[in-house]
Short mmCIF file of C-alpha atoms in Angstrom, two decimals:
data_model
loop_
_atom_site.label_atom_id
_atom_site.label_comp_id
_atom_site.label_asym_id
_atom_site.label_seq_id
_atom_site.Cartn_x
_atom_site.Cartn_y
_atom_site.Cartn_z
CA MET A 61 23.43 -7.75 -16.41
CA MET A 62 24.58 -7.78 -12.80
CA SER A 63 22.17 -9.10 -10.16
CA LYS A 64 22.57 -9.55 -6.40
CA VAL A 65 22.57 -13.27 -5.59
CA VAL A 66 22.87 -14.72 -2.08
CA THR A 67 24.00 -18.26 -1.28
CA LEU A 68 24.06 -19.89 2.17
CA GLY A 69 25.93 -22.97 3.36
CA GLU A 70 29.09 -24.50 4.78
CA ILE A 71 32.50 -23.96 3.22
CA MET A 72 35.00 -26.64 4.16
CA LEU A 73 38.69 -27.36 3.93
CA ARG A 74 39.17 -30.10 1.35
CA LEU A 75 42.28 -32.20 1.76
CA SER A 76 42.91 -34.09 -1.48
CA THR A 77 45.44 -36.79 -2.18
CA PRO A 78 47.89 -35.74 -4.93
CA GLY A 79 46.99 -37.05 -8.38
CA TYR A 80 45.21 -40.38 -8.13
CA ASP A 81 46.86 -41.55 -4.88
CA ARG A 82 44.80 -43.54 -2.41
CA PHE A 83 44.46 -42.25 1.16
CA VAL A 84 46.79 -44.97 2.44
CA GLN A 85 49.47 -43.92 -0.05
CA ALA A 86 49.35 -40.19 0.63
CA GLU A 87 52.21 -38.51 2.48
CA SER A 88 50.78 -35.05 1.83
CA PHE A 89 47.43 -33.48 0.92
CA ASP A 90 46.51 -30.59 -1.37
CA ALA A 91 44.52 -27.97 0.57
CA ILE A 92 41.47 -26.58 -1.28
CA TYR A 93 38.42 -24.76 0.06
CA GLY A 94 34.92 -25.46 -1.19
CA GLY A 95 31.34 -26.39 -0.44
CA GLY A 96 28.09 -26.61 -2.39
CA GLU A 97 26.81 -23.06 -2.09
CA ALA A 98 30.28 -21.49 -1.94
CA ASN A 99 31.04 -23.15 -5.27
CA VAL A 100 27.86 -21.64 -6.73
CA ALA A 101 28.83 -18.18 -5.44
CA VAL A 102 32.26 -18.36 -7.10
CA SER A 103 30.74 -19.32 -10.47
CA LEU A 104 28.19 -16.50 -10.26
CA ALA A 105 30.93 -13.99 -9.44
CA ASN A 106 32.89 -15.26 -12.45
CA TYR A 107 29.81 -14.66 -14.60
CA GLY A 108 29.66 -11.04 -13.47
CA HIS A 109 26.93 -11.21 -10.85
CA GLU A 110 27.05 -9.62 -7.40
CA ALA A 111 27.54 -12.86 -5.45
CA TYR A 112 27.22 -12.88 -1.65
CA TYR A 113 28.05 -15.91 0.47
CA VAL A 114 26.59 -16.39 3.96
CA THR A 115 28.04 -18.74 6.57
CA LYS A 116 29.79 -18.71 9.93
CA LEU A 117 33.54 -19.25 10.19
CA PRO A 118 36.02 -19.15 13.10
CA LYS A 119 38.14 -16.03 13.61
CA HIS A 120 41.37 -18.06 13.43
CA GLU A 121 43.65 -18.36 10.40
CA ILE A 122 41.96 -21.41 8.86
CA GLY A 123 38.64 -19.59 8.96
CA GLN A 124 40.32 -16.57 7.37
CA ALA A 125 41.88 -18.75 4.68
CA ALA A 126 38.38 -19.96 3.72
CA VAL A 127 37.19 -16.33 3.52
CA ASN A 128 40.23 -15.43 1.40
CA ALA A 129 39.53 -18.30 -1.01
CA LEU A 130 36.14 -16.74 -1.76
CA ARG A 131 37.42 -13.18 -1.96
CA LYS A 132 40.06 -14.25 -4.46
CA TYR A 133 37.33 -14.92 -7.02
CA GLY A 134 35.21 -11.84 -6.29
CA VAL A 135 32.65 -13.24 -3.87
CA ASP A 136 31.36 -10.69 -1.33
CA THR A 137 32.02 -12.06 2.18
CA SER A 138 30.65 -9.13 4.20
CA TYR A 139 27.71 -11.16 5.56
CA ILE A 140 29.89 -13.99 6.89
CA VAL A 141 29.57 -14.23 10.69
CA ARG A 142 32.85 -14.85 12.53
CA GLY A 143 33.06 -17.13 15.56
CA GLY A 144 32.92 -20.76 16.62
CA ASP A 145 35.79 -23.21 16.78
CA ARG A 146 35.87 -25.37 13.65
CA VAL A 147 36.08 -25.27 9.90
CA GLY A 148 34.63 -28.53 8.60
CA ILE A 149 37.08 -30.80 6.78
CA TYR A 150 36.64 -33.41 4.11
CA TYR A 151 39.22 -35.74 2.64
CA SER A 152 39.03 -36.51 -1.07
CA GLU A 153 40.55 -39.36 -3.09
CA THR A 154 40.14 -39.14 -6.89
CA GLY A 155 39.08 -42.38 -8.52
CA ALA A 156 40.03 -43.68 -11.94
CA SER A 157 38.53 -46.20 -14.35
CA ALA A 158 36.72 -48.88 -12.28
CA ARG A 159 37.78 -47.37 -8.90
CA PRO A 160 35.31 -44.74 -7.67
CA SER A 161 36.27 -41.50 -5.96
CA LYS A 162 35.95 -41.47 -2.18
CA VAL A 163 35.14 -38.77 0.38
CA ILE A 164 35.58 -38.92 4.16
CA TYR A 165 33.95 -36.17 6.25
CA ASP A 166 35.25 -34.61 9.45
CA ARG A 167 32.71 -31.80 9.82
CA ALA A 168 30.85 -32.36 13.12
CA ASN A 169 30.36 -29.25 15.28
CA SER A 170 31.64 -26.82 12.66
CA ALA A 171 30.99 -23.12 13.23
CA ILE A 172 27.99 -22.97 10.87
CA ALA A 173 26.50 -26.23 12.24
CA MET A 174 26.55 -24.73 15.75
CA ALA A 175 25.34 -21.26 14.70
CA GLU A 176 21.98 -19.78 15.71
CA PRO A 177 19.52 -18.13 13.27
CA SER A 178 19.58 -14.97 15.43
CA GLU A 179 23.25 -14.40 14.47
CA PHE A 180 22.23 -13.50 10.91
CA ASP A 181 20.43 -10.30 9.90
CA PHE A 182 18.62 -11.83 6.94
CA ASP A 183 16.48 -8.75 6.26
CA LYS A 184 19.71 -6.85 5.60
CA VAL A 185 21.29 -9.76 3.70
CA PHE A 186 18.41 -9.96 1.21
CA GLU A 187 17.94 -6.25 0.65
CA GLY A 188 17.87 -5.84 -3.13
CA ALA A 189 18.57 -9.55 -3.76
CA LYS A 190 17.18 -11.10 -6.94
CA TRP A 191 17.97 -14.73 -6.12
CA PHE A 192 18.71 -16.98 -3.13
CA HIS A 193 20.33 -20.38 -3.49
CA THR A 194 21.06 -23.08 -0.95
CA SER A 195 21.20 -26.89 -0.88
CA GLY A 196 19.94 -29.88 1.07
CA ILE A 197 23.39 -30.14 2.66
CA THR A 198 22.90 -27.06 4.86
CA PRO A 199 19.74 -28.26 6.70
CA ALA A 200 21.35 -31.71 6.98
CA ILE A 201 24.42 -30.60 8.95
CA SER A 202 22.44 -29.90 12.16
CA GLU A 203 19.04 -28.89 13.54
CA ASN A 204 20.38 -25.35 13.69
CA GLY A 205 21.40 -25.61 10.04
CA ALA A 206 17.79 -26.47 9.16
CA LYS A 207 16.46 -23.52 11.23
CA ILE A 208 18.94 -21.11 9.60
CA THR A 209 17.97 -22.36 6.12
CA LYS A 210 14.27 -21.86 6.81
CA ALA A 211 14.82 -18.37 8.26
CA ALA A 212 16.85 -17.41 5.19
CA MET A 213 14.18 -18.74 2.80
CA ILE A 214 11.42 -16.81 4.57
CA ALA A 215 13.46 -13.59 4.41
CA ALA A 216 14.32 -14.19 0.74
CA LYS A 217 10.67 -14.62 -0.20
CA LYS A 218 9.75 -11.52 1.81
CA ALA A 219 12.34 -9.58 -0.20
CA GLY A 220 10.88 -10.85 -3.47
CA ALA A 221 13.87 -13.01 -4.42
CA THR A 222 13.60 -16.22 -6.43
CA VAL A 223 14.54 -19.20 -4.25
CA SER A 224 16.37 -22.25 -5.61
CA ILE A 225 17.54 -25.39 -3.87
CA ASP A 226 19.84 -28.18 -5.00
CA LEU A 227 18.53 -31.20 -3.10
CA ASN A 228 22.02 -32.75 -2.72
CA TYR A 229 21.18 -35.71 -0.47
CA ARG A 230 24.11 -36.78 1.74
CA LYS A 231 23.60 -40.18 3.37
CA LYS A 232 26.45 -39.56 5.83
CA LEU A 233 24.55 -36.57 7.27
CA TRP A 234 20.98 -37.85 7.66
CA THR A 235 18.47 -40.61 6.84
CA PRO A 236 15.82 -40.45 4.10
CA ALA A 237 13.11 -40.14 6.78
CA GLN A 238 14.87 -37.17 8.39
CA ALA A 239 15.52 -35.58 5.00
CA GLN A 240 11.93 -35.91 3.82
CA LYS A 241 10.53 -34.38 7.02
CA VAL A 242 12.77 -31.30 6.83
CA MET A 243 12.93 -30.85 3.07
CA THR A 244 9.18 -31.23 2.47
CA ASP A 245 8.64 -28.35 4.91
CA LEU A 246 11.27 -26.17 3.19
CA MET A 247 9.87 -26.79 -0.29
CA GLN A 248 6.95 -24.41 0.34
CA TYR A 249 9.41 -21.52 -0.12
CA VAL A 250 11.18 -22.92 -3.22
CA ASP A 251 10.66 -21.74 -6.81
CA VAL A 252 13.38 -23.70 -8.67
CA CYS A 253 14.23 -27.25 -7.56
CA ILE A 254 17.42 -28.93 -8.79
CA GLY A 255 18.40 -32.53 -8.08
CA ASN A 256 19.22 -35.86 -9.63
CA GLU A 257 17.08 -39.01 -9.47
CA GLU A 258 18.58 -40.17 -6.15
CA ASP A 259 18.09 -36.75 -4.53
CA ALA A 260 14.42 -36.55 -5.54
CA SER A 261 13.77 -40.03 -4.18
CA LEU A 262 15.62 -39.77 -0.86
CA CYS A 263 14.84 -36.11 -0.05
CA LEU A 264 11.24 -35.88 -1.26
CA GLY A 265 10.03 -39.43 -1.87
CA PHE A 266 9.62 -39.08 -5.65
CA THR A 267 11.17 -41.93 -7.63
CA PRO A 268 11.21 -42.22 -11.43
CA GLU A 269 10.61 -45.82 -12.46
CA GLY A 270 13.07 -47.82 -14.53
CA LEU A 271 16.20 -45.81 -13.76
CA ASP A 272 19.51 -47.32 -12.70
CA VAL A 273 22.43 -44.90 -12.84
CA THR A 274 24.92 -47.72 -12.13
CA LYS A 275 24.10 -49.37 -15.48
CA GLY A 276 25.41 -46.39 -17.44
CA SER A 277 22.17 -45.35 -19.12
CA LEU A 278 19.28 -43.10 -18.14
CA ASP A 279 15.87 -42.60 -19.75
CA ALA A 280 15.24 -38.86 -19.71
CA ALA A 281 11.53 -39.31 -20.46
CA ALA A 282 11.06 -41.16 -17.16
CA TYR A 283 11.55 -37.81 -15.41
CA GLU A 284 8.64 -36.03 -17.07
CA THR A 285 5.88 -37.56 -14.94
CA ILE A 286 7.74 -37.09 -11.69
CA PHE A 287 8.61 -33.46 -12.52
CA LYS A 288 4.93 -32.70 -13.13
CA GLN A 289 4.04 -34.27 -9.77
CA MET A 290 6.74 -32.27 -7.96
CA LYS A 291 5.68 -29.02 -9.62
CA GLU A 292 2.05 -29.61 -8.69
CA LYS A 293 2.74 -30.61 -5.07
CA PHE A 294 5.16 -27.79 -4.23
CA GLY A 295 4.07 -25.00 -6.63
CA LEU A 296 7.49 -24.85 -8.28
CA THR A 297 8.22 -22.73 -11.36
CA HIS A 298 10.97 -25.07 -12.63
CA VAL A 299 12.06 -28.62 -11.85
CA VAL A 300 15.52 -29.53 -13.11
CA SER A 301 17.80 -32.56 -12.97
CA THR A 302 21.25 -33.42 -14.19
CA LEU A 303 21.63 -36.82 -15.85
CA ARG A 304 24.95 -38.52 -15.22
CA GLU A 305 25.58 -41.75 -17.12
CA SER A 306 28.44 -43.31 -15.21
CA TYR A 307 30.48 -45.55 -17.52
CA SER A 308 33.44 -45.45 -15.12
CA ALA A 309 35.03 -43.07 -12.59
CA SER A 310 36.90 -41.47 -15.50
CA ASP A 311 34.22 -41.33 -18.21
CA ASN A 312 30.65 -40.08 -17.86
CA GLY A 313 27.82 -39.00 -20.10
CA TRP A 314 26.41 -35.65 -18.92
CA SER A 315 23.15 -33.91 -19.79
CA ALA A 316 20.10 -32.47 -18.03
CA VAL A 317 16.32 -32.11 -18.19
CA ILE A 318 14.00 -29.22 -17.24
CA TYR A 319 10.25 -28.79 -16.84
CA ASP A 320 8.75 -25.30 -16.62
CA GLY A 321 5.07 -26.15 -16.52
CA LYS A 322 4.71 -25.93 -20.27
CA GLU A 323 7.50 -27.96 -21.79
CA PHE A 324 9.81 -30.82 -20.83
CA TYR A 325 13.22 -30.43 -22.45
CA HIS A 326 16.33 -32.67 -22.59
CA SER A 327 19.65 -30.93 -23.27
CA ARG A 328 22.53 -31.84 -25.49
CA GLU A 329 24.70 -34.62 -24.02
CA TYR A 330 28.44 -34.33 -23.41
CA GLU A 331 30.91 -37.17 -23.15
CA LEU A 332 33.23 -36.29 -20.27
CA ARG A 333 36.76 -37.39 -19.44
CA ILE A 334 36.88 -36.35 -15.79
CA VAL A 335 39.68 -34.41 -14.11
CA ASP A 336 37.69 -33.57 -10.95
CA ARG A 337 33.95 -34.16 -10.61
CA VAL A 338 33.57 -32.47 -7.19
CA GLY A 339 31.46 -29.36 -7.68
CA GLY A 340 30.00 -30.55 -10.98
CA GLY A 341 26.42 -30.19 -9.77
CA ASP A 342 27.17 -26.82 -8.16
CA SER A 343 28.56 -25.47 -11.44
CA PHE A 344 25.35 -26.66 -13.12
CA ALA A 345 23.18 -24.83 -10.57
CA ALA A 346 25.22 -21.65 -10.98
CA GLY A 347 24.99 -21.80 -14.76
CA LEU A 348 21.22 -22.20 -14.58
CA ILE A 349 20.82 -19.32 -12.11
CA SER A 350 23.07 -17.00 -14.12
CA ALA A 351 21.29 -17.73 -17.39
CA MET A 352 17.84 -17.26 -15.85
CA LEU A 353 18.93 -13.96 -14.27
CA ASP A 354 20.17 -12.92 -17.71
CA GLY A 355 16.66 -13.48 -19.05
CA LYS A 356 17.26 -16.71 -20.95
CA GLY A 357 14.34 -19.11 -21.45
CA SER A 358 14.27 -22.64 -20.03
CA LYS A 359 15.99 -24.32 -22.99
CA GLU A 360 18.78 -21.75 -23.33
CA ALA A 361 19.33 -21.65 -19.56
CA LEU A 362 19.59 -25.44 -19.42
CA GLU A 363 22.09 -25.60 -22.28
CA PHE A 364 24.26 -22.95 -20.60
CA ALA A 365 24.12 -24.86 -17.28
CA VAL A 366 25.05 -28.19 -18.87
CA ALA A 367 27.95 -26.66 -20.80
CA ALA A 368 29.22 -24.88 -17.66
CA SER A 369 29.19 -28.10 -15.66
CA ALA A 370 30.75 -30.11 -18.49
CA LEU A 371 33.66 -27.67 -18.40
CA LYS A 372 33.87 -27.83 -14.60
CA HIS A 373 34.68 -31.55 -14.79
CA THR A 374 37.98 -30.51 -16.42
CA VAL A 375 38.96 -28.15 -13.55
CA LYS A 376 40.76 -29.35 -10.42
CA GLY A 377 39.24 -28.19 -7.14
CA ASP A 378 35.67 -27.36 -6.08
CA PHE A 379 35.33 -24.06 -7.95
CA ASN A 380 34.37 -23.71 -11.62
CA LEU A 381 36.80 -21.10 -12.95
CA MET A 382 35.20 -20.60 -16.35
CA SER A 383 34.07 -17.25 -17.74
CA LYS A 384 30.65 -16.68 -19.26
CA GLU A 385 32.33 -16.34 -22.69
CA GLU A 386 34.10 -19.71 -22.37
CA VAL A 387 30.83 -21.43 -21.47
CA GLN A 388 28.98 -19.73 -24.32
CA THR A 389 31.65 -20.90 -26.79
CA LEU A 390 30.87 -24.49 -25.83
CA VAL A 391 27.11 -23.85 -25.98
CA ASP A 392 27.57 -22.50 -29.49
CA GLY A 393 29.11 -25.78 -30.58
CA ASP A 394 32.89 -25.62 -30.24
CA ALA A 395 33.77 -28.73 -28.23
CA SER A 396 37.03 -29.35 -30.11
CA GLY A 397 39.36 -28.44 -27.27
CA ARG A 398 41.61 -26.64 -29.76
CA VAL A 399 43.98 -23.99 -28.43
CA GLN A 400 42.29 -20.58 -28.23
CA ARG A 401 44.73 -18.02 -29.71
#
């Protein structure tokens, strides 16, 4: 079932060191395009939905290359505003074993960060839209980014679309105090809230007790109380969180929890050997949105989202390039990795 889905955010040029090289070793970088909401749009297009991505990009060739990266995977780019001077950049170094991955941002004054809400015709953008998704990164990039996000949410609600947000706290973009002021205001328009334990604490001030992700274990039940509080405060339909148990940079446990007002549910857990974890949360959000649009209940939708994101960790780059059928195969229990003939 195809549905119109709109995502809004910043797509950046990712410059990655080859293999597991450190920045100081690198003599070249692999060029990849990606960004939270762009990654979600690509997944949704792969799953057969009508995925639209909204941002502002310069008219020059680097801006066009970012547009082309989205078009390649079937994302509709007709609402992208062209102008401004910069495409944001981030540098990525893939960690291994005890050495964590590292990201360095060079994104100040990008085209979307400098854009004005008046540049976007959101009434037109959301005509016929069933779902709108954005993240806490977009309002964090600038004051204008926060204004654009709010304007989009208001238009989405007016059009009758479901609104989801992935909290995605980024400490290099703003402080917890700044985040909580902006995000608490935006939450009045949100139906489905996605975020991990750190996001919920730093963006909204909700902290589950007794959790320490650095110790490699998480107590899923500790989320139930906090999810109920979040649902009650903000009037959410669903509160969702991924659970990453970080044994090392190469090996993680991966599962998720959801609360829909009636039931709290913890998914199956996957043991991951990581190829590229960037975009893991975005692939989860996309899987959840796709499954909900397809009419799946909370449990089924969560299992699809967790399987989609488990597979994404095996794909290099920001985008999850898995089909709906490949994800469903994993949901149905085939995690063997055997050759599909």
